[in-house]
Amino acid sequence: MYKATISITLRPSILDPEGKTVHHALTNLGYDEIDQVRMGKRAEVWIDEEDEDDARRVATKACEKLLANPVTENYEIHLEAVSPDEMSNASTG
Amino acid sequence: MYKATISITLRPSILDPEGKTVHHALTNLGYDEIDQVRMGKRAEVWIDEEDEDDARRVATKACEKLLANPVTENYEIHLEAVSPDEMSNASTG
């Protein structure tokens, strides 16, 4: 089993109103050292495949079909082998 | 200048309806290999500090005061030194 940690970020040319709002709020709180904020998404996906290439294929398809908008977003997949126990820990605490 | 990449995840004991919905949608698309999905947030914060400890202190405060909900979420900060040019690239493409 593999755990895919997927980072989904807006493409650099796309405006990020959420990031601008967060930046503005942080400036109001006194954090003048912060120059820019870009917000994105993160997905953790547990994939029941023995082979890393198969797991990467599933994660890539999940990004392309559902998780990321190919026009406005980039995605990056980081895979790590995990035991099935680690999955159930994640859902029950 | 430092770029802080902040991963904000729901604590393991907290239910994740967004993750359940994504998992359900992926199953409907035929990805039966996927056993679980947990969704989270990601923030990239450019901090104008020369010292890594100072940058980490700003990023930690930003998480505690605004970005993360300390009751339901965990956060993880990854810092890397960047040049100011890399920031403007990120906003203009």
mmCIF file of N, CA, C and O in Angstrom, chain B:
data_model
loop_
_atom_site.group_PDB
_atom_site.id
_atom_site.type_symbol
_atom_site.label_atom_id
_atom_site.label_comp_id
_atom_site.label_asym_id
_atom_site.label_seq_id
_atom_site.Cartn_x
_atom_site.Cartn_y
_atom_site.Cartn_z
ATOM 1 N N MET B 1 15.562 36.148 2.363
ATOM 2 C CA MET B 1 14.132 35.845 2.269
ATOM 3 C C MET B 1 13.906 34.334 2.306
ATOM 4 O O MET B 1 14.695 33.575 1.742
ATOM 5 N N TYR B 2 12.856 33.950 2.977
ATOM 6 C CA TYR B 2 12.517 32.530 3.057
ATOM 7 C C TYR B 2 11.124 32.280 2.496
ATOM 8 O O TYR B 2 10.230 33.119 2.648
ATOM 9 N N LYS B 3 10.981 31.105 1.885
ATOM 10 C CA LYS B 3 9.652 30.659 1.486
ATOM 11 C C LYS B 3 9.245 29.532 2.431
ATOM 12 O O LYS B 3 9.943 28.518 2.539
ATOM 13 N N ALA B 4 8.138 29.736 3.134
ATOM 14 C CA ALA B 4 7.614 28.698 4.024
ATOM 15 C C ALA B 4 6.487 27.973 3.313
ATOM 16 O O ALA B 4 5.524 28.602 2.863
ATOM 17 N N THR B 5 6.640 26.661 3.166
ATOM 18 C CA THR B 5 5.548 25.846 2.639
ATOM 19 C C THR B 5 4.879 25.177 3.824
ATOM 20 O O THR B 5 5.506 24.402 4.546
ATOM 21 N N ILE B 6 3.623 25.527 4.037
ATOM 22 C CA ILE B 6 2.906 25.094 5.237
ATOM 23 C C ILE B 6 1.824 24.100 4.839
ATOM 24 O O ILE B 6 0.974 24.407 4.002
ATOM 25 N N SER B 7 1.887 22.915 5.423
ATOM 26 C CA SER B 7 0.860 21.896 5.192
ATOM 27 C C SER B 7 -0.073 21.881 6.383
ATOM 28 O O SER B 7 0.377 21.720 7.518
ATOM 29 N N ILE B 8 -1.346 22.049 6.124
ATOM 30 C CA ILE B 8 -2.343 22.070 7.193
ATOM 31 C C ILE B 8 -3.262 20.878 6.996
ATOM 32 O O ILE B 8 -3.922 20.757 5.955
ATOM 33 N N THR B 9 -3.270 19.981 7.965
ATOM 34 C CA THR B 9 -4.061 18.750 7.835
ATOM 35 C C THR B 9 -5.028 18.638 9.006
ATOM 36 O O THR B 9 -4.743 19.112 10.109
ATOM 37 N N LEU B 10 -6.150 18.001 8.761
ATOM 38 C CA LEU B 10 -7.077 17.715 9.852
ATOM 39 C C LEU B 10 -6.426 16.737 10.814
ATOM 40 O O LEU B 10 -5.719 15.808 10.387
ATOM 41 N N ARG B 11 -6.641 16.934 12.103
ATOM 42 C CA ARG B 11 -6.147 15.953 13.075
ATOM 43 C C ARG B 11 -6.784 14.597 12.770
ATOM 44 O O ARG B 11 -7.941 14.534 12.318
ATOM 45 N N PRO B 12 -6.046 13.510 13.041
ATOM 46 C CA PRO B 12 -6.552 12.177 12.660
ATOM 47 C C PRO B 12 -7.931 11.849 13.238
ATOM 48 O O PRO B 12 -8.720 11.149 12.606
ATOM 49 N N SER B 13 -8.256 12.382 14.405
ATOM 50 C CA SER B 13 -9.531 12.038 15.034
ATOM 51 C C SER B 13 -10.712 12.825 14.465
ATOM 52 O O SER B 13 -11.866 12.545 14.802
ATOM 53 N N ILE B 14 -10.424 13.815 13.591
ATOM 54 C CA ILE B 14 -11.490 14.677 13.066
ATOM 55 C C ILE B 14 -12.035 14.098 11.761
ATOM 56 O O ILE B 14 -11.268 13.762 10.856
ATOM 57 N N LEU B 15 -13.345 13.988 11.662
ATOM 58 C CA LEU B 15 -13.960 13.509 10.426
ATOM 59 C C LEU B 15 -13.696 14.479 9.276
ATOM 60 O O LEU B 15 -13.614 15.684 9.475
ATOM 61 N N ASP B 16 -13.577 13.931 8.065
ATOM 62 C CA ASP B 16 -13.242 14.740 6.902
ATOM 63 C C ASP B 16 -14.282 14.509 5.803
ATOM 64 O O ASP B 16 -14.099 13.681 4.906
ATOM 65 N N PRO B 17 -15.394 15.225 5.841
ATOM 66 C CA PRO B 17 -16.444 15.006 4.836
ATOM 67 C C PRO B 17 -15.979 15.303 3.411
ATOM 68 O O PRO B 17 -16.392 14.625 2.476
ATOM 69 N N GLU B 18 -15.096 16.294 3.245
ATOM 70 C CA GLU B 18 -14.585 16.604 1.905
ATOM 71 C C GLU B 18 -13.794 15.410 1.353
ATOM 72 O O GLU B 18 -13.971 15.008 0.201
ATOM 73 N N GLY B 19 -12.942 14.837 2.198
ATOM 74 C CA GLY B 19 -12.177 13.659 1.790
ATOM 75 C C GLY B 19 -13.079 12.484 1.445
ATOM 76 O O GLY B 19 -12.854 11.769 0.469
ATOM 77 N N LYS B 20 -14.128 12.286 2.235
ATOM 78 C CA LYS B 20 -15.086 11.192 1.966
ATOM 79 C C LYS B 20 -15.770 11.400 0.619
ATOM 80 O O LYS B 20 -15.971 10.452 -0.144
ATOM 81 N N THR B 21 -16.122 12.655 0.340
ATOM 82 C CA THR B 21 -16.793 12.963 -0.929
ATOM 83 C C THR B 21 -15.867 12.697 -2.112
ATOM 84 O O THR B 21 -16.281 12.107 -3.128
ATOM 85 N N VAL B 22 -14.605 13.121 -1.977
ATOM 86 C CA VAL B 22 -13.635 12.891 -3.052
ATOM 87 C C VAL B 22 -13.413 11.394 -3.242
ATOM 88 O O VAL B 22 -13.375 10.889 -4.374
ATOM 89 N N HIS B 23 -13.298 10.659 -2.129
ATOM 90 C CA HIS B 23 -13.114 9.208 -2.207
ATOM 91 C C HIS B 23 -14.283 8.553 -2.944
ATOM 92 O O HIS B 23 -14.111 7.714 -3.823
ATOM 93 N N HIS B 24 -15.488 8.967 -2.587
ATOM 94 C CA HIS B 24 -16.705 8.449 -3.207
ATOM 95 C C HIS B 24 -16.689 8.725 -4.711
ATOM 96 O O HIS B 24 -16.980 7.848 -5.534
ATOM 97 N N ALA B 25 -16.331 9.959 -5.078
ATOM 98 C CA ALA B 25 -16.300 10.334 -6.498
ATOM 99 C C ALA B 25 -15.266 9.511 -7.262
ATOM 100 O O ALA B 25 -15.514 9.066 -8.390
ATOM 101 N N LEU B 26 -14.102 9.289 -6.641
ATOM 102 C CA LEU B 26 -13.055 8.503 -7.311
ATOM 103 C C LEU B 26 -13.486 7.049 -7.471
ATOM 104 O O LEU B 26 -13.210 6.418 -8.494
ATOM 105 N N THR B 27 -14.184 6.522 -6.463
ATOM 106 C CA THR B 27 -14.697 5.152 -6.566
ATOM 107 C C THR B 27 -15.696 5.063 -7.723
ATOM 108 O O THR B 27 -15.661 4.123 -8.520
ATOM 109 N N ASN B 28 -16.553 6.074 -7.843
ATOM 110 C CA ASN B 28 -17.523 6.099 -8.935
ATOM 111 C C ASN B 28 -16.842 6.179 -10.301
ATOM 112 O O ASN B 28 -17.378 5.692 -11.296
ATOM 113 N N LEU B 29 -15.667 6.800 -10.344
ATOM 114 C CA LEU B 29 -14.908 6.888 -11.599
ATOM 115 C C LEU B 29 -14.151 5.591 -11.891
ATOM 116 O O LEU B 29 -13.483 5.483 -12.922
ATOM 117 N N GLY B 30 -14.217 4.632 -10.975
ATOM 118 C CA GLY B 30 -13.597 3.331 -11.224
ATOM 119 C C GLY B 30 -12.288 3.090 -10.509
ATOM 120 O O GLY B 30 -11.652 2.056 -10.716
ATOM 121 N N TYR B 31 -11.856 4.016 -9.670
ATOM 122 C CA TYR B 31 -10.579 3.851 -8.968
ATOM 123 C C TYR B 31 -10.796 3.106 -7.652
ATOM 124 O O TYR B 31 -10.762 3.692 -6.574
ATOM 125 N N ASP B 32 -11.019 1.807 -7.762
ATOM 126 C CA ASP B 32 -11.296 0.993 -6.578
ATOM 127 C C ASP B 32 -10.058 0.772 -5.721
ATOM 128 O O ASP B 32 -10.153 0.326 -4.586
ATOM 129 N N GLU B 33 -8.866 1.060 -6.300
ATOM 130 C CA GLU B 33 -7.618 0.843 -5.551
ATOM 131 C C GLU B 33 -7.467 1.864 -4.431
ATOM 132 O O GLU B 33 -6.611 1.705 -3.557
ATOM 133 N N ILE B 34 -8.248 2.942 -4.483
ATOM 134 C CA ILE B 34 -8.100 4.002 -3.479
ATOM 135 C C ILE B 34 -8.942 3.661 -2.257
ATOM 136 O O ILE B 34 -10.150 3.422 -2.358
ATOM 137 N N ASP B 35 -8.277 3.594 -1.097
ATOM 138 C CA ASP B 35 -8.935 3.156 0.133
ATOM 139 C C ASP B 35 -9.396 4.304 1.021
ATOM 140 O O ASP B 35 -10.300 4.135 1.833
ATOM 141 N N GLN B 36 -8.742 5.427 0.910
ATOM 142 C CA GLN B 36 -9.089 6.540 1.785
ATOM 143 C C GLN B 36 -8.509 7.829 1.219
ATOM 144 O O GLN B 36 -7.454 7.818 0.568
ATOM 145 N N VAL B 37 -9.207 8.934 1.451
ATOM 146 C CA VAL B 37 -8.717 10.250 1.033
ATOM 147 C C VAL B 37 -8.894 11.210 2.201
ATOM 148 O O VAL B 37 -9.954 11.216 2.843
ATOM 149 N N ARG B 38 -7.872 11.970 2.491
ATOM 150 C CA ARG B 38 -7.971 13.043 3.491
ATOM 151 C C ARG B 38 -7.547 14.344 2.812
ATOM 152 O O ARG B 38 -6.480 14.418 2.202
ATOM 153 N N MET B 39 -8.387 15.358 2.904
ATOM 154 C CA MET B 39 -8.072 16.636 2.266
ATOM 155 C C MET B 39 -7.481 17.601 3.290
ATOM 156 O O MET B 39 -7.786 17.530 4.477
ATOM 157 N N GLY B 40 -6.647 18.476 2.798
ATOM 158 C CA GLY B 40 -6.045 19.489 3.667
ATOM 159 C C GLY B 40 -5.743 20.747 2.883
ATOM 160 O O GLY B 40 -6.145 20.874 1.723
ATOM 161 N N LYS B 41 -5.051 21.674 3.516
ATOM 162 C CA LYS B 41 -4.701 22.938 2.868
ATOM 163 C C LYS B 41 -3.188 23.072 2.773
ATOM 164 O O LYS B 41 -2.441 22.377 3.453
ATOM 165 N N ARG B 42 -2.790 23.988 1.931
ATOM 166 C CA ARG B 42 -1.379 24.239 1.716
ATOM 167 C C ARG B 42 -1.218 25.734 1.534
ATOM 168 O O ARG B 42 -1.989 26.357 0.798
ATOM 169 N N ALA B 43 -0.271 26.326 2.224
ATOM 170 C CA ALA B 43 -0.005 27.756 2.058
ATOM 171 C C ALA B 43 1.471 27.945 1.755
ATOM 172 O O ALA B 43 2.328 27.289 2.360
ATOM 173 N N GLU B 44 1.762 28.796 0.800
ATOM 174 C CA GLU B 44 3.142 29.212 0.544
ATOM 175 C C GLU B 44 3.252 30.664 1.002
ATOM 176 O O GLU B 44 2.488 31.514 0.557
ATOM 177 N N VAL B 45 4.187 30.902 1.931
ATOM 178 C CA VAL B 45 4.313 32.227 2.530
ATOM 179 C C VAL B 45 5.749 32.711 2.339
ATOM 180 O O VAL B 45 6.696 32.043 2.770
ATOM 181 N N TRP B 46 5.905 33.856 1.663
ATOM 182 C CA TRP B 46 7.238 34.448 1.471
ATOM 183 C C TRP B 46 7.505 35.424 2.600
ATOM 184 O O TRP B 46 6.735 36.367 2.814
ATOM 185 N N ILE B 47 8.594 35.171 3.348
ATOM 186 C CA ILE B 47 8.882 35.936 4.561
ATOM 187 C C ILE B 47 10.206 36.680 4.391
ATOM 188 O O ILE B 47 11.233 36.063 4.092
ATOM 189 N N ASP B 48 10.148 37.987 4.598
ATOM 190 C CA ASP B 48 11.325 38.831 4.410
ATOM 191 C C ASP B 48 12.139 38.872 5.695
ATOM 192 O O ASP B 48 12.129 39.875 6.424
ATOM 193 N N GLU B 49 12.824 37.783 6.011
ATOM 194 C CA GLU B 49 13.722 37.711 7.169
ATOM 195 C C GLU B 49 15.038 37.119 6.699
ATOM 196 O O GLU B 49 15.065 36.235 5.837
ATOM 197 N N GLU B 50 16.137 37.591 7.279
ATOM 198 C CA GLU B 50 17.450 37.067 6.909
ATOM 199 C C GLU B 50 17.754 35.769 7.651
ATOM 200 O O GLU B 50 18.476 34.908 7.170
ATOM 201 N N ASP B 51 17.202 35.652 8.853
ATOM 202 C CA ASP B 51 17.549 34.541 9.734
ATOM 203 C C ASP B 51 16.462 33.463 9.700
ATOM 204 O O ASP B 51 15.264 33.764 9.776
ATOM 205 N N GLU B 52 16.896 32.208 9.591
ATOM 206 C CA GLU B 52 15.929 31.118 9.461
ATOM 207 C C GLU B 52 15.041 30.989 10.702
ATOM 208 O O GLU B 52 13.843 30.715 10.591
ATOM 209 N N ASP B 53 15.625 31.197 11.884
ATOM 210 C CA ASP B 53 14.833 31.099 13.114
ATOM 211 C C ASP B 53 13.743 32.169 13.155
ATOM 212 O O ASP B 53 12.616 31.902 13.585
ATOM 213 N N ASP B 54 14.087 33.375 12.715
ATOM 214 C CA ASP B 54 13.090 34.451 12.681
ATOM 215 C C ASP B 54 11.964 34.095 11.694
ATOM 216 O O ASP B 54 10.785 34.308 11.988
ATOM 217 N N ALA B 55 12.363 33.565 10.539
ATOM 218 C CA ALA B 55 11.358 33.192 9.534
ATOM 219 C C ALA B 55 10.438 32.107 10.094
ATOM 220 O O ALA B 55 9.208 32.147 9.912
ATOM 221 N N ARG B 56 11.015 31.139 10.803
ATOM 222 C CA ARG B 56 10.205 30.064 11.375
ATOM 223 C C ARG B 56 9.242 30.605 12.433
ATOM 224 O O ARG B 56 8.095 30.171 12.526
ATOM 225 N N ARG B 57 9.719 31.578 13.214
ATOM 226 C CA ARG B 57 8.875 32.178 14.244
ATOM 227 C C ARG B 57 7.665 32.886 13.593
ATOM 228 O O ARG B 57 6.527 32.713 14.034
ATOM 229 N N VAL B 58 7.900 33.611 12.511
ATOM 230 C CA VAL B 58 6.806 34.302 11.807
ATOM 231 C C VAL B 58 5.822 33.280 11.239
ATOM 232 O O VAL B 58 4.596 33.412 11.390
ATOM 233 N N ALA B 59 6.357 32.236 10.603
ATOM 234 C CA ALA B 59 5.482 31.221 9.995
ATOM 235 C C ALA B 59 4.647 30.515 11.070
ATOM 236 O O ALA B 59 3.454 30.261 10.876
ATOM 237 N N THR B 60 5.268 30.210 12.206
ATOM 238 C CA THR B 60 4.548 29.535 13.292
ATOM 239 C C THR B 60 3.426 30.420 13.832
ATOM 240 O O THR B 60 2.297 29.966 14.048
ATOM 241 N N LYS B 61 3.739 31.703 14.018
ATOM 242 C CA LYS B 61 2.722 32.641 14.503
ATOM 243 C C LYS B 61 1.569 32.752 13.501
ATOM 244 O O LYS B 61 0.392 32.803 13.891
ATOM 245 N N ALA B 62 1.911 32.813 12.217
ATOM 246 C CA ALA B 62 0.873 32.915 11.177
ATOM 247 C C ALA B 62 -0.063 31.705 11.240
ATOM 248 O O ALA B 62 -1.280 31.835 11.092
ATOM 249 N N CYS B 63 0.515 30.528 11.479
ATOM 250 C CA CYS B 63 -0.305 29.318 11.609
ATOM 251 C C CYS B 63 -1.200 29.407 12.829
ATOM 252 O O CYS B 63 -2.398 29.112 12.766
ATOM 253 N N GLU B 64 -0.602 29.805 13.949
ATOM 254 C CA GLU B 64 -1.354 29.780 15.211
ATOM 255 C C GLU B 64 -2.440 30.850 15.262
ATOM 256 O O GLU B 64 -3.494 30.636 15.851
ATOM 257 N N LYS B 65 -2.157 31.998 14.642
ATOM 258 C CA LYS B 65 -3.105 33.108 14.722
ATOM 259 C C LYS B 65 -4.169 33.051 13.644
ATOM 260 O O LYS B 65 -5.250 33.595 13.804
ATOM 261 N N LEU B 66 -3.841 32.442 12.500
ATOM 262 C CA LEU B 66 -4.767 32.590 11.377
ATOM 263 C C LEU B 66 -4.959 31.341 10.518
ATOM 264 O O LEU B 66 -6.089 30.956 10.234
ATOM 265 N N LEU B 67 -3.849 30.706 10.116
ATOM 266 C CA LEU B 67 -3.977 29.687 9.062
ATOM 267 C C LEU B 67 -4.596 28.389 9.548
ATOM 268 O O LEU B 67 -5.381 27.761 8.842
ATOM 269 N N ALA B 68 -4.225 27.957 10.756
ATOM 270 C CA ALA B 68 -4.693 26.657 11.235
ATOM 271 C C ALA B 68 -5.644 26.830 12.419
ATOM 272 O O ALA B 68 -5.518 27.775 13.197
ATOM 273 N N ASN B 69 -6.583 25.928 12.522
ATOM 274 C CA ASN B 69 -7.460 25.876 13.688
ATOM 275 C C ASN B 69 -6.819 24.906 14.693
ATOM 276 O O ASN B 69 -6.749 23.708 14.431
ATOM 277 N N PRO B 70 -6.340 25.416 15.823
ATOM 278 C CA PRO B 70 -5.574 24.553 16.726
ATOM 279 C C PRO B 70 -6.384 23.400 17.333
ATOM 280 O O PRO B 70 -5.804 22.424 17.796
ATOM 281 N N VAL B 71 -7.697 23.500 17.288
ATOM 282 C CA VAL B 71 -8.528 22.423 17.844
ATOM 283 C C VAL B 71 -8.640 21.248 16.873
ATOM 284 O O VAL B 71 -8.616 20.087 17.266
ATOM 285 N N THR B 72 -8.744 21.561 15.585
ATOM 286 C CA THR B 72 -9.046 20.502 14.612
ATOM 287 C C THR B 72 -7.902 20.201 13.647
ATOM 288 O O THR B 72 -7.952 19.198 12.936
ATOM 289 N N GLU B 73 -6.873 21.054 13.608
ATOM 290 C CA GLU B 73 -5.868 20.900 12.557
ATOM 291 C C GLU B 73 -4.439 20.843 13.102
ATOM 292 O O GLU B 73 -4.130 21.459 14.131
ATOM 293 N N ASN B 74 -3.603 20.124 12.395
ATOM 294 C CA ASN B 74 -2.158 20.148 12.614
ATOM 295 C C ASN B 74 -1.504 20.936 11.491
ATOM 296 O O ASN B 74 -2.055 21.022 10.392
ATOM 297 N N TYR B 75 -0.323 21.479 11.768
ATOM 298 C CA TYR B 75 0.407 22.128 10.681
ATOM 299 C C TYR B 75 1.873 21.726 10.721
ATOM 300 O O TYR B 75 2.396 21.329 11.759
ATOM 301 N N GLU B 76 2.484 21.805 9.550
ATOM 302 C CA GLU B 76 3.886 21.447 9.401
ATOM 303 C C GLU B 76 4.514 22.507 8.504
ATOM 304 O O GLU B 76 3.944 22.855 7.461
ATOM 305 N N ILE B 77 5.666 23.029 8.939
ATOM 306 C CA ILE B 77 6.304 24.131 8.206
ATOM 307 C C ILE B 77 7.612 23.645 7.597
ATOM 308 O O ILE B 77 8.438 23.055 8.286
ATOM 309 N N HIS B 78 7.759 23.891 6.304
ATOM 310 C CA HIS B 78 9.026 23.585 5.631
ATOM 311 C C HIS B 78 9.586 24.889 5.072
ATOM 312 O O HIS B 78 8.918 25.568 4.287
ATOM 313 N N LEU B 79 10.799 25.239 5.509
ATOM 314 C CA LEU B 79 11.394 26.515 5.085
ATOM 315 C C LEU B 79 12.480 26.290 4.046
ATOM 316 O O LEU B 79 13.257 25.346 4.139
ATOM 317 N N GLU B 80 12.547 27.185 3.058
ATOM 318 C CA GLU B 80 13.704 27.176 2.159
ATOM 319 C C GLU B 80 14.095 28.614 1.847
ATOM 320 O O GLU B 80 13.239 29.495 1.701
ATOM 321 N N ALA B 81 15.402 28.841 1.787
ATOM 322 C CA ALA B 81 15.894 30.176 1.454
ATOM 323 C C ALA B 81 15.649 30.419 -0.028
ATOM 324 O O ALA B 81 15.909 29.539 -0.862
ATOM 325 N N VAL B 82 15.123 31.588 -0.361
ATOM 326 C CA VAL B 82 14.892 31.939 -1.760
ATOM 327 C C VAL B 82 15.362 33.365 -2.001
ATOM 328 O O VAL B 82 15.570 34.131 -1.058
ATOM 329 N N SER B 83 15.530 33.699 -3.270
ATOM 330 C CA SER B 83 15.851 35.088 -3.594
ATOM 331 C C SER B 83 14.536 35.822 -3.841
ATOM 332 O O SER B 83 13.545 35.207 -4.242
ATOM 333 N N PRO B 84 14.512 37.138 -3.599
ATOM 334 C CA PRO B 84 13.275 37.902 -3.829
ATOM 335 C C PRO B 84 12.736 37.735 -5.249
ATOM 336 O O PRO B 84 11.530 37.814 -5.471
ATOM 337 N N ASP B 85 13.620 37.489 -6.221
ATOM 338 C CA ASP B 85 13.164 37.282 -7.605
ATOM 339 C C ASP B 85 12.166 36.134 -7.709
ATOM 340 O O ASP B 85 11.208 36.187 -8.461
ATOM 341 N N GLU B 86 12.414 35.084 -6.915
ATOM 342 C CA GLU B 86 11.540 33.917 -7.010
ATOM 343 C C GLU B 86 10.127 34.242 -6.566
ATOM 344 O O GLU B 86 9.179 33.598 -6.966
ATOM 345 N N MET B 87 10.017 35.233 -5.680
ATOM 346 C CA MET B 87 8.688 35.622 -5.248
ATOM 347 C C MET B 87 7.941 36.292 -6.388
ATOM 348 O O MET B 87 6.814 35.935 -6.685
ATOM 349 N N SER B 88 8.588 37.254 -7.036
ATOM 350 C CA SER B 88 7.854 37.972 -8.078
ATOM 351 C C SER B 88 7.523 37.032 -9.239
ATOM 352 O O SER B 88 6.488 37.161 -9.862
ATOM 353 N N ASN B 89 8.382 36.047 -9.502
ATOM 354 C CA ASN B 89 8.039 35.051 -10.515
ATOM 355 C C ASN B 89 6.735 34.348 -10.186
ATOM 356 O O ASN B 89 5.928 34.068 -11.049
ATOM 357 N N ALA B 90 6.564 34.062 -8.891
ATOM 358 C CA ALA B 90 5.393 33.301 -8.488
ATOM 359 C C ALA B 90 4.110 34.084 -8.715
ATOM 360 O O ALA B 90 3.062 33.507 -8.937
ATOM 361 N N SER B 91 4.186 35.420 -8.667
ATOM 362 C CA SER B 91 2.942 36.168 -8.796
ATOM 363 C C SER B 91 2.645 36.579 -10.233
ATOM 364 O O SER B 91 1.507 36.823 -10.581
ATOM 365 N N THR B 92 3.661 36.640 -11.058
ATOM 366 C CA THR B 92 3.406 37.133 -12.402
ATOM 367 C C THR B 92 3.514 36.044 -13.458
ATOM 368 O O THR B 92 3.115 36.243 -14.588
ATOM 369 N N GLY B 93 4.069 34.926 -13.100
ATOM 370 C CA GLY B 93 4.159 33.843 -14.046
ATOM 371 C C GLY B 93 5.400 33.914 -14.911
ATOM 372 O O GLY B 93 5.508 33.160 -15.838
#
